[in-house]
Amino acid sequence: MSAIAITPAALSAGHGGAIAQPVQAELARIEQDALRLASPMAGEAGAAGFGHSLQQALHQVDGKEQQAIERMGAVERGESDDLVGAMLASQDASLSFSMLMQVRNKLVGAMDELIKLQL
């Protein structure tokens, strides 16, 4: 089975002329994204991006926990009668924390494997 190469010239010829412009624009966008990611600074930005992503995840989990505490407190003080919303916020915070712990455990396991590698 042979591969068929789709080029902008092939798309503009024949019946593909109507779709050639959007496809060419998308190809150009993908090419520019690939060039941007392949730049020398991409590795440094990727490392900082990973740390930033972890920090954002921690802040999101903490925010969900604080929101659940506020909602439960409002129900306990009688300021709100939204018990279902408070319980859902509590469960959402619990699941988020559980997921964060699983990610942490996977990272610790991966680091242990890297440490055990013999060079």
mmCIF file of N, CA and C in Angstrom:
data_model
loop_
_atom_site.group_PDB
_atom_site.id
_atom_site.type_symbol
_atom_site.label_atom_id
_atom_site.label_comp_id
_atom_site.label_asym_id
_atom_site.label_seq_id
_atom_site.Cartn_x
_atom_site.Cartn_y
_atom_site.Cartn_z
ATOM 1 N N MET A 1 0.848 -1.168 0.000
ATOM 2 C CA MET A 1 0.000 0.000 0.000
ATOM 3 C C MET A 1 0.895 1.232 0.000
ATOM 4 N N SER A 2 0.719 2.115 -0.955
ATOM 5 C CA SER A 2 1.578 3.295 -1.058
ATOM 6 C C SER A 2 0.928 4.486 -0.375
ATOM 7 N N ALA A 3 1.766 5.367 0.155
ATOM 8 C CA ALA A 3 1.277 6.569 0.816
ATOM 9 C C ALA A 3 0.974 7.627 -0.233
ATOM 10 N N ILE A 4 -0.068 8.382 -0.008
ATOM 11 C CA ILE A 4 -0.451 9.452 -0.912
ATOM 12 C C ILE A 4 -0.059 10.766 -0.262
ATOM 13 N N ALA A 5 0.741 11.546 -0.957
ATOM 14 C CA ALA A 5 1.161 12.842 -0.426
ATOM 15 C C ALA A 5 0.143 13.893 -0.822
ATOM 16 N N ILE A 6 -0.322 14.641 0.156
ATOM 17 C CA ILE A 6 -1.268 15.720 -0.113
ATOM 18 C C ILE A 6 -0.498 17.025 -0.017
ATOM 19 N N THR A 7 -0.396 17.700 -1.140
ATOM 20 C CA THR A 7 0.301 18.984 -1.180
ATOM 21 C C THR A 7 -0.715 20.083 -1.449
ATOM 22 N N PRO A 8 -0.380 21.339 -1.135
ATOM 23 C CA PRO A 8 -1.309 22.429 -1.437
ATOM 24 C C PRO A 8 -1.661 22.497 -2.915
ATOM 25 N N ALA A 9 -0.708 22.170 -3.792
ATOM 26 C CA ALA A 9 -0.987 22.192 -5.228
ATOM 27 C C ALA A 9 -2.010 21.124 -5.591
ATOM 28 N N ALA A 10 -1.902 19.953 -4.969
ATOM 29 C CA ALA A 10 -2.847 18.874 -5.251
ATOM 30 C C ALA A 10 -4.235 19.227 -4.745
ATOM 31 N N LEU A 11 -4.303 19.941 -3.630
ATOM 32 C CA LEU A 11 -5.607 20.315 -3.093
ATOM 33 C C LEU A 11 -6.295 21.369 -3.950
ATOM 34 N N SER A 12 -5.512 22.301 -4.496
ATOM 35 C CA SER A 12 -6.120 23.377 -5.273
ATOM 36 C C SER A 12 -6.549 22.901 -6.660
ATOM 37 N N ALA A 13 -5.998 21.795 -7.123
ATOM 38 C CA ALA A 13 -6.363 21.263 -8.430
ATOM 39 C C ALA A 13 -7.648 20.458 -8.320
ATOM 40 N N GLY A 14 -8.464 20.522 -9.334
ATOM 41 C CA GLY A 14 -9.662 19.699 -9.383
ATOM 42 C C GLY A 14 -10.728 20.166 -8.407
ATOM 43 N N HIS A 15 -11.403 19.199 -7.761
ATOM 44 C CA HIS A 15 -12.526 19.495 -6.884
ATOM 45 C C HIS A 15 -12.107 19.969 -5.503
ATOM 46 N N GLY A 16 -10.839 19.880 -5.167
ATOM 47 C CA GLY A 16 -10.387 20.258 -3.828
ATOM 48 C C GLY A 16 -10.143 21.740 -3.659
ATOM 49 N N GLY A 17 -10.384 22.573 -4.695
ATOM 50 C CA GLY A 17 -10.116 23.994 -4.623
ATOM 51 C C GLY A 17 -10.899 24.707 -3.538
ATOM 52 N N ALA A 18 -12.107 24.264 -3.261
ATOM 53 C CA ALA A 18 -12.945 24.917 -2.261
ATOM 54 C C ALA A 18 -12.407 24.728 -0.853
ATOM 55 N N ILE A 19 -11.719 23.634 -0.619
ATOM 56 C CA ILE A 19 -11.196 23.391 0.728
ATOM 57 C C ILE A 19 -9.718 23.710 0.848
ATOM 58 N N ALA A 20 -9.096 24.127 -0.241
ATOM 59 C CA ALA A 20 -7.653 24.345 -0.235
ATOM 60 C C ALA A 20 -7.235 25.451 0.718
ATOM 61 N N GLN A 21 -7.938 26.561 0.745
ATOM 62 C CA GLN A 21 -7.537 27.687 1.586
ATOM 63 C C GLN A 21 -7.559 27.342 3.072
ATOM 64 N N PRO A 22 -8.642 26.784 3.632
ATOM 65 C CA PRO A 22 -8.618 26.447 5.064
ATOM 66 C C PRO A 22 -7.554 25.403 5.403
ATOM 67 N N VAL A 23 -7.349 24.451 4.511
ATOM 68 C CA VAL A 23 -6.349 23.413 4.762
ATOM 69 C C VAL A 23 -4.951 24.012 4.730
ATOM 70 N N GLN A 24 -4.694 24.901 3.771
ATOM 71 C CA GLN A 24 -3.388 25.551 3.698
ATOM 72 C C GLN A 24 -3.132 26.398 4.938
ATOM 73 N N ALA A 25 -4.148 27.104 5.400
ATOM 74 C CA ALA A 25 -3.996 27.928 6.604
ATOM 75 C C ALA A 25 -3.692 27.052 7.813
ATOM 76 N N GLU A 26 -4.365 25.930 7.907
ATOM 77 C CA GLU A 26 -4.128 25.014 9.030
ATOM 78 C C GLU A 26 -2.733 24.406 8.953
ATOM 79 N N LEU A 27 -2.294 24.044 7.752
ATOM 80 C CA LEU A 27 -0.941 23.513 7.583
ATOM 81 C C LEU A 27 0.108 24.550 7.975
ATOM 82 N N ALA A 28 -0.111 25.801 7.602
ATOM 83 C CA ALA A 28 0.834 26.865 7.957
ATOM 84 C C ALA A 28 0.876 27.062 9.465
ATOM 85 N N ARG A 29 -0.284 27.006 10.116
ATOM 86 C CA ARG A 29 -0.336 27.166 11.570
ATOM 87 C C ARG A 29 0.392 26.020 12.263
ATOM 88 N N ILE A 30 0.191 24.804 11.800
ATOM 89 C CA ILE A 30 0.863 23.639 12.386
ATOM 90 C C ILE A 30 2.370 23.739 12.191
ATOM 91 N N GLU A 31 2.788 24.180 11.005
ATOM 92 C CA GLU A 31 4.217 24.321 10.737
ATOM 93 C C GLU A 31 4.847 25.371 11.653
ATOM 94 N N GLN A 32 4.165 26.494 11.852
ATOM 95 C CA GLN A 32 4.700 27.534 12.739
ATOM 96 C C GLN A 32 4.759 27.049 14.180
ATOM 97 N N ASP A 33 3.738 26.301 14.611
ATOM 98 C CA ASP A 33 3.762 25.736 15.966
ATOM 99 C C ASP A 33 4.935 24.775 16.129
ATOM 100 N N ALA A 34 5.180 23.955 15.112
ATOM 101 C CA ALA A 34 6.291 23.002 15.183
ATOM 102 C C ALA A 34 7.626 23.729 15.250
ATOM 103 N N LEU A 35 7.782 24.787 14.466
ATOM 104 C CA LEU A 35 9.024 25.561 14.501
ATOM 105 C C LEU A 35 9.219 26.241 15.854
ATOM 106 N N ARG A 36 8.135 26.748 16.423
ATOM 107 C CA ARG A 36 8.221 27.401 17.725
ATOM 108 C C ARG A 36 8.617 26.396 18.799
ATOM 109 N N LEU A 37 8.047 25.207 18.747
ATOM 110 C CA LEU A 37 8.366 24.185 19.745
ATOM 111 C C LEU A 37 9.774 23.628 19.566
ATOM 112 N N ALA A 38 10.294 23.676 18.358
ATOM 113 C CA ALA A 38 11.626 23.139 18.098
ATOM 114 C C ALA A 38 12.731 24.142 18.396
ATOM 115 N N SER A 39 12.376 25.349 18.789
ATOM 116 C CA SER A 39 13.399 26.360 19.064
ATOM 117 C C SER A 39 14.203 25.964 20.298
ATOM 118 N N PRO A 40 15.439 26.474 20.451
ATOM 119 C CA PRO A 40 16.290 26.107 21.591
ATOM 120 C C PRO A 40 15.676 26.449 22.942
ATOM 121 N N MET A 41 14.863 27.474 23.011
ATOM 122 C CA MET A 41 14.269 27.888 24.278
ATOM 123 C C MET A 41 13.119 26.971 24.687
ATOM 124 N N ALA A 42 12.636 26.125 23.803
ATOM 125 C CA ALA A 42 11.488 25.281 24.115
ATOM 126 C C ALA A 42 11.789 24.320 25.245
ATOM 127 N N GLY A 43 12.996 23.782 25.329
ATOM 128 C CA GLY A 43 13.347 22.863 26.409
ATOM 129 C C GLY A 43 13.318 23.544 27.758
ATOM 130 N N GLU A 44 13.841 24.768 27.822
ATOM 131 C CA GLU A 44 13.837 25.505 29.078
ATOM 132 C C GLU A 44 12.420 25.881 29.476
ATOM 133 N N ALA A 45 11.615 26.307 28.506
ATOM 134 C CA ALA A 45 10.241 26.676 28.804
ATOM 135 C C ALA A 45 9.444 25.449 29.222
ATOM 136 N N GLY A 46 9.759 24.278 28.642
ATOM 137 C CA GLY A 46 9.055 23.058 29.009
ATOM 138 C C GLY A 46 9.328 22.664 30.439
ATOM 139 N N ALA A 47 10.578 22.807 30.883
ATOM 140 C CA ALA A 47 10.914 22.468 32.263
ATOM 141 C C ALA A 47 10.224 23.415 33.227
ATOM 142 N N ALA A 48 10.242 24.705 32.919
ATOM 143 C CA ALA A 48 9.563 25.674 33.775
ATOM 144 C C ALA A 48 8.060 25.452 33.707
ATOM 145 N N GLY A 49 7.560 25.048 32.549
ATOM 146 C CA GLY A 49 6.136 24.800 32.383
ATOM 147 C C GLY A 49 5.659 23.642 33.239
ATOM 148 N N PHE A 50 6.497 22.612 33.398
ATOM 149 C CA PHE A 50 6.099 21.470 34.216
ATOM 150 C C PHE A 50 5.984 21.874 35.679
ATOM 151 N N GLY A 51 6.970 22.613 36.171
ATOM 152 C CA GLY A 51 6.919 23.090 37.552
ATOM 153 C C GLY A 51 5.744 24.015 37.770
ATOM 154 N N HIS A 52 5.494 24.866 36.784
ATOM 155 C CA HIS A 52 4.364 25.788 36.883
ATOM 156 C C HIS A 52 3.043 25.018 36.880
ATOM 157 N N SER A 53 2.966 23.959 36.071
ATOM 158 C CA SER A 53 1.752 23.139 36.032
ATOM 159 C C SER A 53 1.496 22.468 37.371
ATOM 160 N N LEU A 54 2.560 21.965 38.001
ATOM 161 C CA LEU A 54 2.394 21.349 39.319
ATOM 162 C C LEU A 54 1.933 22.374 40.344
ATOM 163 N N GLN A 55 2.510 23.560 40.286
ATOM 164 C CA GLN A 55 2.126 24.611 41.224
ATOM 165 C C GLN A 55 0.665 25.003 41.016
ATOM 166 N N GLN A 56 0.233 25.112 39.764
ATOM 167 C CA GLN A 56 -1.163 25.428 39.480
ATOM 168 C C GLN A 56 -2.089 24.338 40.002
ATOM 169 N N ALA A 57 -1.700 23.088 39.839
ATOM 170 C CA ALA A 57 -2.518 21.979 40.332
ATOM 171 C C ALA A 57 -2.666 22.056 41.844
ATOM 172 N N LEU A 58 -1.579 22.362 42.540
ATOM 173 C CA LEU A 58 -1.649 22.501 43.996
ATOM 174 C C LEU A 58 -2.589 23.628 44.394
ATOM 175 N N HIS A 59 -2.500 24.748 43.699
ATOM 176 C CA HIS A 59 -3.371 25.882 44.017
ATOM 177 C C HIS A 59 -4.833 25.561 43.720
ATOM 178 N N GLN A 60 -5.091 24.828 42.643
ATOM 179 C CA GLN A 60 -6.464 24.456 42.315
ATOM 180 C C GLN A 60 -7.049 23.529 43.368
ATOM 181 N N VAL A 61 -6.268 22.550 43.800
ATOM 182 C CA VAL A 61 -6.749 21.622 44.826
ATOM 183 C C VAL A 61 -7.004 22.378 46.124
ATOM 184 N N ASP A 62 -6.096 23.277 46.483
ATOM 185 C CA ASP A 62 -6.282 24.069 47.695
ATOM 186 C C ASP A 62 -7.513 24.958 47.581
ATOM 187 N N GLY A 63 -7.725 25.553 46.409
ATOM 188 C CA GLY A 63 -8.902 26.393 46.201
ATOM 189 C C GLY A 63 -10.192 25.610 46.344
ATOM 190 N N LYS A 64 -10.212 24.395 45.818
ATOM 191 C CA LYS A 64 -11.408 23.561 45.950
ATOM 192 C C LYS A 64 -11.661 23.195 47.408
ATOM 193 N N GLU A 65 -10.593 22.922 48.151
ATOM 194 C CA GLU A 65 -10.732 22.595 49.571
ATOM 195 C C GLU A 65 -11.272 23.798 50.342
ATOM 196 N N GLN A 66 -10.745 24.983 50.056
ATOM 197 C CA GLN A 66 -11.211 26.192 50.738
ATOM 198 C C GLN A 66 -12.675 26.482 50.408
ATOM 199 N N GLN A 67 -13.063 26.273 49.153
ATOM 200 C CA GLN A 67 -14.449 26.480 48.754
ATOM 201 C C GLN A 67 -15.365 25.491 49.474
ATOM 202 N N ALA A 68 -14.946 24.254 49.587
ATOM 203 C CA ALA A 68 -15.752 23.252 50.289
ATOM 204 C C ALA A 68 -15.893 23.621 51.762
ATOM 205 N N ILE A 69 -14.804 24.092 52.385
ATOM 206 C CA ILE A 69 -14.861 24.492 53.793
ATOM 207 C C ILE A 69 -15.826 25.656 53.974
ATOM 208 N N GLU A 70 -15.764 26.636 53.076
ATOM 209 C CA GLU A 70 -16.661 27.790 53.163
ATOM 210 C C GLU A 70 -18.118 27.372 53.010
ATOM 211 N N ARG A 71 -18.399 26.510 52.039
ATOM 212 C CA ARG A 71 -19.783 26.079 51.810
ATOM 213 C C ARG A 71 -20.316 25.253 52.977
ATOM 214 N N MET A 72 -19.482 24.359 53.504
ATOM 215 C CA MET A 72 -19.924 23.562 54.658
ATOM 216 C C MET A 72 -20.141 24.461 55.874
ATOM 217 N N GLY A 73 -19.256 25.441 56.069
ATOM 218 C CA GLY A 73 -19.412 26.378 57.183
ATOM 219 C C GLY A 73 -20.683 27.188 57.061
ATOM 220 N N ALA A 74 -21.021 27.618 55.839
ATOM 221 C CA ALA A 74 -22.247 28.388 55.629
ATOM 222 C C ALA A 74 -23.473 27.548 55.954
ATOM 223 N N VAL A 75 -23.450 26.277 55.607
ATOM 224 C CA VAL A 75 -24.575 25.388 55.926
ATOM 225 C C VAL A 75 -24.661 25.186 57.434
ATOM 226 N N GLU A 76 -23.522 24.986 58.087
ATOM 227 C CA GLU A 76 -23.511 24.770 59.536
ATOM 228 C C GLU A 76 -23.994 25.999 60.298
ATOM 229 N N ARG A 77 -23.660 27.202 59.821
ATOM 230 C CA ARG A 77 -24.072 28.431 60.491
ATOM 231 C C ARG A 77 -25.504 28.818 60.154
ATOM 232 N N GLY A 78 -26.122 28.125 59.208
ATOM 233 C CA GLY A 78 -27.486 28.433 58.810
ATOM 234 C C GLY A 78 -27.579 29.544 57.784
ATOM 235 N N GLU A 79 -26.467 29.964 57.225
ATOM 236 C CA GLU A 79 -26.456 31.024 56.218
ATOM 237 C C GLU A 79 -26.878 30.508 54.851
ATOM 238 N N SER A 80 -26.805 29.210 54.651
ATOM 239 C CA SER A 80 -27.156 28.603 53.373
ATOM 240 C C SER A 80 -27.895 27.300 53.639
ATOM 241 N N ASP A 81 -28.832 26.993 52.754
ATOM 242 C CA ASP A 81 -29.528 25.708 52.873
ATOM 243 C C ASP A 81 -29.144 24.771 51.728
ATOM 244 N N ASP A 82 -28.032 25.073 51.055
ATOM 245 C CA ASP A 82 -27.559 24.277 49.922
ATOM 246 C C ASP A 82 -26.640 23.154 50.416
ATOM 247 N N LEU A 83 -27.230 22.187 51.097
ATOM 248 C CA LEU A 83 -26.452 21.064 51.620
ATOM 249 C C LEU A 83 -25.890 20.207 50.488
ATOM 250 N N VAL A 84 -26.688 20.023 49.446
ATOM 251 C CA VAL A 84 -26.236 19.209 48.313
ATOM 252 C C VAL A 84 -25.023 19.860 47.647
ATOM 253 N N GLY A 85 -25.068 21.162 47.428
ATOM 254 C CA GLY A 85 -23.941 21.867 46.826
ATOM 255 C C GLY A 85 -22.700 21.783 47.695
ATOM 256 N N ALA A 86 -22.889 21.885 49.015
ATOM 257 C CA ALA A 86 -21.755 21.793 49.934
ATOM 258 C C ALA A 86 -21.153 20.393 49.908
ATOM 259 N N MET A 87 -21.994 19.375 49.858
ATOM 260 C CA MET A 87 -21.491 18.002 49.816
ATOM 261 C C MET A 87 -20.778 17.720 48.492
ATOM 262 N N LEU A 88 -21.331 18.247 47.392
ATOM 263 C CA LEU A 88 -20.666 18.070 46.098
ATOM 264 C C LEU A 88 -19.312 18.770 46.077
ATOM 265 N N ALA A 89 -19.234 19.964 46.659
ATOM 266 C CA ALA A 89 -17.953 20.672 46.722
ATOM 267 C C ALA A 89 -16.959 19.885 47.567
ATOM 268 N N SER A 90 -17.446 19.282 48.649
ATOM 269 C CA SER A 90 -16.581 18.476 49.511
ATOM 270 C C SER A 90 -16.061 17.245 48.767
ATOM 271 N N GLN A 91 -16.926 16.582 48.031
ATOM 272 C CA GLN A 91 -16.512 15.409 47.263
ATOM 273 C C GLN A 91 -15.558 15.792 46.133
ATOM 274 N N ASP A 92 -15.818 16.932 45.490
ATOM 275 C CA ASP A 92 -14.929 17.413 44.431
ATOM 276 C C ASP A 92 -13.539 17.682 44.993
ATOM 277 N N ALA A 93 -13.475 18.317 46.157
ATOM 278 C CA ALA A 93 -12.181 18.588 46.792
ATOM 279 C C ALA A 93 -11.485 17.287 47.174
ATOM 280 N N SER A 94 -12.247 16.326 47.670
ATOM 281 C CA SER A 94 -11.673 15.046 48.067
ATOM 282 C C SER A 94 -11.104 14.295 46.860
ATOM 283 N N LEU A 95 -11.847 14.271 45.765
ATOM 284 C CA LEU A 95 -11.371 13.597 44.555
ATOM 285 C C LEU A 95 -10.150 14.301 43.970
ATOM 286 N N SER A 96 -10.150 15.628 44.011
ATOM 287 C CA SER A 96 -8.999 16.379 43.507
ATOM 288 C C SER A 96 -7.758 16.074 44.325
ATOM 289 N N PHE A 97 -7.911 16.013 45.639
ATOM 290 C CA PHE A 97 -6.772 15.707 46.498
ATOM 291 C C PHE A 97 -6.277 14.284 46.252
ATOM 292 N N SER A 98 -7.210 13.355 46.084
ATOM 293 C CA SER A 98 -6.844 11.966 45.809
ATOM 294 C C SER A 98 -6.068 11.861 44.492
ATOM 295 N N MET A 99 -6.525 12.574 43.462
ATOM 296 C CA MET A 99 -5.827 12.558 42.185
ATOM 297 C C MET A 99 -4.431 13.156 42.333
ATOM 298 N N LEU A 100 -4.320 14.244 43.081
ATOM 299 C CA LEU A 100 -3.025 14.874 43.301
ATOM 300 C C LEU A 100 -2.070 13.916 44.006
ATOM 301 N N MET A 101 -2.565 13.160 44.960
ATOM 302 C CA MET A 101 -1.725 12.195 45.668
ATOM 303 C C MET A 101 -1.282 11.071 44.733
ATOM 304 N N GLN A 102 -2.157 10.641 43.837
ATOM 305 C CA GLN A 102 -1.779 9.605 42.878
ATOM 306 C C GLN A 102 -0.698 10.099 41.925
ATOM 307 N N VAL A 103 -0.811 11.348 41.486
ATOM 308 C CA VAL A 103 0.221 11.930 40.625
ATOM 309 C C VAL A 103 1.536 12.006 41.384
ATOM 310 N N ARG A 104 1.481 12.443 42.643
ATOM 311 C CA ARG A 104 2.694 12.514 43.461
ATOM 312 C C ARG A 104 3.331 11.139 43.601
ATOM 313 N N ASN A 105 2.524 10.118 43.873
ATOM 314 C CA ASN A 105 3.054 8.767 44.028
ATOM 315 C C ASN A 105 3.703 8.268 42.736
ATOM 316 N N LYS A 106 3.099 8.588 41.589
ATOM 317 C CA LYS A 106 3.694 8.195 40.305
ATOM 318 C C LYS A 106 5.026 8.909 40.089
ATOM 319 N N LEU A 107 5.089 10.193 40.433
ATOM 320 C CA LEU A 107 6.337 10.942 40.277
ATOM 321 C C LEU A 107 7.427 10.398 41.189
ATOM 322 N N VAL A 108 7.069 10.082 42.429
ATOM 323 C CA VAL A 108 8.051 9.522 43.361
ATOM 324 C C VAL A 108 8.536 8.167 42.849
ATOM 325 N N GLY A 109 7.622 7.346 42.343
ATOM 326 C CA GLY A 109 8.007 6.051 41.774
ATOM 327 C C GLY A 109 8.931 6.207 40.578
ATOM 328 N N ALA A 110 8.636 7.184 39.719
ATOM 329 C CA ALA A 110 9.493 7.423 38.556
ATOM 330 C C ALA A 110 10.875 7.898 38.987
ATOM 331 N N MET A 111 10.930 8.751 39.991
ATOM 332 C CA MET A 111 12.230 9.220 40.492
ATOM 333 C C MET A 111 13.019 8.063 41.106
ATOM 334 N N ASP A 112 12.345 7.183 41.828
ATOM 335 C CA ASP A 112 13.021 6.013 42.393
ATOM 336 C C ASP A 112 13.612 5.142 41.292
ATOM 337 N N GLU A 113 12.860 4.955 40.209
ATOM 338 C CA GLU A 113 13.362 4.163 39.084
ATOM 339 C C GLU A 113 14.579 4.825 38.452
ATOM 340 N N LEU A 114 14.546 6.140 38.318
ATOM 341 C CA LEU A 114 15.697 6.849 37.745
ATOM 342 C C LEU A 114 16.922 6.730 38.639
ATOM 343 N N ILE A 115 16.715 6.778 39.937
ATOM 344 C CA ILE A 115 17.833 6.668 40.875
ATOM 345 C C ILE A 115 18.454 5.278 40.806
ATOM 346 N N LYS A 116 17.640 4.251 40.580
ATOM 347 C CA LYS A 116 18.134 2.874 40.541
ATOM 348 C C LYS A 116 18.886 2.541 39.251
ATOM 349 N N LEU A 117 18.740 3.370 38.222
ATOM 350 C CA LEU A 117 19.424 3.100 36.956
ATOM 351 C C LEU A 117 20.928 3.158 37.146
ATOM 352 N N GLN A 118 21.606 2.195 36.548
ATOM 353 C CA GLN A 118 23.062 2.181 36.609
ATOM 354 C C GLN A 118 23.601 2.823 35.349
ATOM 355 N N LEU A 119 24.482 3.757 35.534
ATOM 356 C CA LEU A 119 25.053 4.459 34.378
ATOM 357 C C LEU A 119 26.319 3.835 33.913
#
